[in-house]
């Protein structure tokens, strides 16, 4: 764009109008009766102490790629047998995931049944379930799976 002397663009006119509007508002606020807006906010919300920090840092649990996966279904071996066939490495962590149909007729009873199934799988896992991660969540496909992986232990 070529600027010619004596011509101003619409941007300059808009900036001038914005500056005039700011000065009018500032003038009106300076002569207004009553408390200043900052004082009104201070009266409305008293100062509170910040909440204490959590005892441990909150972070998602570390979950590695599974070494082995067992799924509940026809033709699957019993969980105890499958676990006996897996390596007995103490670094392997068991993850039990049970999903229930969130859109079922009675989601509360579906969730309760999923909790029972997760507890039953944990009992079947025996001593390996001592440090197991157990997750019960709604899902599109109800079912259970158990995974072994080198997951980092949480605090």
Short mmCIF file of C-alpha atoms in Angstrom, two decimals:
data_model
loop_
_atom_site.label_atom_id
_atom_site.label_comp_id
_atom_site.label_asym_id
_atom_site.label_seq_id
_atom_site.Cartn_x
_atom_site.Cartn_y
_atom_site.Cartn_z
CA UNK A 1 0.00 0.00 0.00
CA UNK A 2 1.28 3.43 -0.88
CA UNK A 3 0.69 6.12 1.74
CA UNK A 4 -0.16 9.53 0.38
CA UNK A 5 0.09 12.68 2.45
CA UNK A 6 -3.23 13.91 3.75
CA UNK A 7 -4.96 10.52 3.53
CA UNK A 8 -5.54 8.32 6.54
CA UNK A 9 -6.65 4.75 6.57
CA UNK A 10 -9.63 3.29 8.38
CA UNK A 11 -7.25 1.76 10.94
CA UNK A 12 -6.16 5.20 12.13
CA UNK A 13 -9.76 6.38 12.46
CA UNK A 14 -10.69 3.23 14.40
CA UNK A 15 -7.70 3.67 16.75
CA UNK A 16 -8.70 7.30 17.38
CA UNK A 17 -12.27 6.29 18.21
CA UNK A 18 -11.04 3.55 20.57
CA UNK A 19 -8.80 6.05 22.36
CA UNK A 20 -11.69 8.53 22.71
CA UNK A 21 -13.93 5.78 24.12
CA UNK A 22 -11.24 4.79 26.63
CA UNK A 23 -10.82 8.39 27.82
CA UNK A 24 -14.59 8.83 28.25
CA UNK A 25 -14.84 5.61 30.32
CA UNK A 26 -11.83 6.56 32.46
CA UNK A 27 -13.29 10.01 33.09
CA UNK A 28 -16.68 8.56 34.04
CA UNK A 29 -15.11 6.08 36.46
CA UNK A 30 -13.00 8.75 38.14
CA UNK A 31 -16.02 10.85 39.10
CA UNK A 32 -18.39 7.94 39.85
CA UNK A 33 -19.73 7.76 43.38
CA UNK A 34 -19.37 4.58 45.42
CA UNK A 35 -16.55 2.13 45.87
CA UNK A 36 -14.09 1.39 43.12
CA UNK A 37 -14.64 -1.88 41.25
CA UNK A 38 -11.53 -3.45 42.84
CA UNK A 39 -12.90 -2.70 46.32
CA UNK A 40 -16.23 -4.29 45.38
CA UNK A 41 -14.46 -7.47 44.33
CA UNK A 42 -12.44 -7.52 47.56
CA UNK A 43 -15.61 -7.21 49.64
CA UNK A 44 -17.44 -9.90 47.67
CA UNK A 45 -14.78 -12.59 47.91
CA UNK A 46 -12.69 -12.71 51.09
CA UNK A 47 -9.19 -14.05 50.75
CA UNK A 48 -8.80 -17.75 51.40
CA UNK A 49 -5.72 -19.81 52.02
CA UNK A 50 -4.71 -22.00 49.08
CA UNK A 51 -5.55 -25.69 49.45
CA UNK A 52 -2.76 -27.85 50.84
CA UNK A 53 -0.75 -29.79 48.26
CA UNK A 54 -1.56 -33.49 47.85
CA UNK A 55 0.57 -35.82 50.01
CA UNK A 56 2.04 -37.49 46.91
CA UNK A 57 2.41 -36.07 43.43
CA UNK A 58 -0.55 -37.02 41.29
CA UNK A 59 0.45 -38.59 37.99
CA UNK A 60 -0.97 -41.27 35.72
CA UNK A 61 0.33 -44.73 36.41
CA UNK A 62 3.02 -45.94 34.08
CA UNK A 63 1.81 -48.82 31.96
CA UNK A 64 4.15 -50.60 29.57
CA UNK A 65 3.30 -52.78 26.60
CA UNK A 66 2.00 -56.08 27.93
CA UNK A 67 4.18 -59.17 27.79
CA UNK A 68 1.13 -61.43 27.87
CA UNK A 69 -2.63 -60.92 27.66
CA UNK A 70 -5.42 -63.24 28.82
CA UNK A 71 -9.00 -62.57 27.74
CA UNK A 72 -12.09 -64.13 29.24
CA UNK A 73 -13.97 -66.03 26.58
CA UNK A 74 -14.70 -69.38 25.02
CA UNK A 75 -11.60 -71.49 24.49
CA UNK A 76 -9.49 -69.45 26.92
CA UNK A 77 -7.57 -71.43 29.54
CA UNK A 78 -8.43 -70.80 33.19
CA UNK A 79 -6.65 -67.72 34.54
CA UNK A 80 -4.71 -69.68 37.19
CA UNK A 81 -3.35 -72.04 34.51
CA UNK A 82 -2.43 -69.17 32.20
CA UNK A 83 -0.58 -67.37 35.03
CA UNK A 84 1.29 -70.58 35.92
CA UNK A 85 2.52 -70.80 32.32
CA UNK A 86 3.88 -67.22 32.40
CA UNK A 87 7.31 -66.16 33.66
CA UNK A 88 7.60 -65.77 37.42
CA UNK A 89 9.54 -62.50 37.18
CA UNK A 90 8.76 -60.35 40.25
CA UNK A 91 8.99 -57.20 38.07
CA UNK A 92 5.94 -58.27 36.07
CA UNK A 93 2.83 -56.45 37.21
CA UNK A 94 -0.66 -57.84 36.78
CA UNK A 95 -3.38 -55.58 35.37
CA UNK A 96 -7.00 -56.75 35.62
CA UNK A 97 -9.45 -54.78 33.46
CA UNK A 98 -13.18 -55.51 33.51
CA UNK A 99 -15.52 -53.53 31.29
CA UNK A 100 -19.29 -53.43 31.64
CA UNK A 101 -21.98 -52.17 29.29
CA UNK A 102 -22.64 -48.59 30.29
CA UNK A 103 -25.75 -48.50 28.11
CA UNK A 104 -27.34 -51.60 29.59
CA UNK A 105 -30.85 -51.50 31.03
CA UNK A 106 -29.48 -51.32 34.57
CA UNK A 107 -25.93 -49.87 34.58
CA UNK A 108 -25.72 -50.03 38.39
CA UNK A 109 -26.22 -53.81 38.47
CA UNK A 110 -23.84 -54.19 35.49
CA UNK A 111 -21.18 -52.26 37.42
CA UNK A 112 -21.74 -54.40 40.52
CA UNK A 113 -21.41 -57.58 38.46
CA UNK A 114 -18.17 -56.23 36.93
CA UNK A 115 -16.80 -55.47 40.41
CA UNK A 116 -17.61 -59.03 41.49
CA UNK A 117 -15.91 -60.42 38.39
CA UNK A 118 -12.79 -58.31 39.05
CA UNK A 119 -12.65 -59.53 42.66
CA UNK A 120 -13.07 -63.13 41.50
CA UNK A 121 -10.24 -62.73 38.96
CA UNK A 122 -7.99 -61.19 41.63
CA UNK A 123 -8.67 -64.13 43.96
CA UNK A 124 -7.92 -66.55 41.11
CA UNK A 125 -4.62 -64.79 40.40
CA UNK A 126 -3.37 -65.73 43.86
CA UNK A 127 -0.17 -64.11 45.13
CA UNK A 128 0.39 -62.20 41.88
CA UNK A 129 -2.68 -60.10 42.64
CA UNK A 130 -0.92 -58.52 45.63
CA UNK A 131 0.36 -55.61 43.54
CA UNK A 132 -2.19 -55.88 40.73
CA UNK A 133 -3.82 -52.91 39.05
CA UNK A 134 -7.58 -53.48 39.00
CA UNK A 135 -9.72 -51.33 36.69
CA UNK A 136 -13.49 -51.54 36.35
CA UNK A 137 -14.85 -49.19 33.70
CA UNK A 138 -17.74 -48.73 31.31
CA UNK A 139 -17.11 -49.83 27.77
CA UNK A 140 -18.74 -50.60 24.46
CA UNK A 141 -17.75 -54.27 24.68
CA UNK A 142 -18.24 -55.84 28.12
CA UNK A 143 -15.62 -58.39 29.12
CA UNK A 144 -12.49 -59.02 31.12
CA UNK A 145 -8.80 -59.09 30.30
CA UNK A 146 -5.65 -59.64 32.33
CA UNK A 147 -2.25 -58.37 31.21
CA UNK A 148 1.29 -58.87 32.47
CA UNK A 149 3.75 -56.06 31.87
CA UNK A 150 6.88 -54.41 33.22
CA UNK A 151 4.99 -51.45 34.63
CA UNK A 152 6.59 -48.98 36.98
CA UNK A 153 5.35 -49.32 40.55
CA UNK A 154 3.48 -46.26 41.82
CA UNK A 155 4.25 -44.66 45.20
#
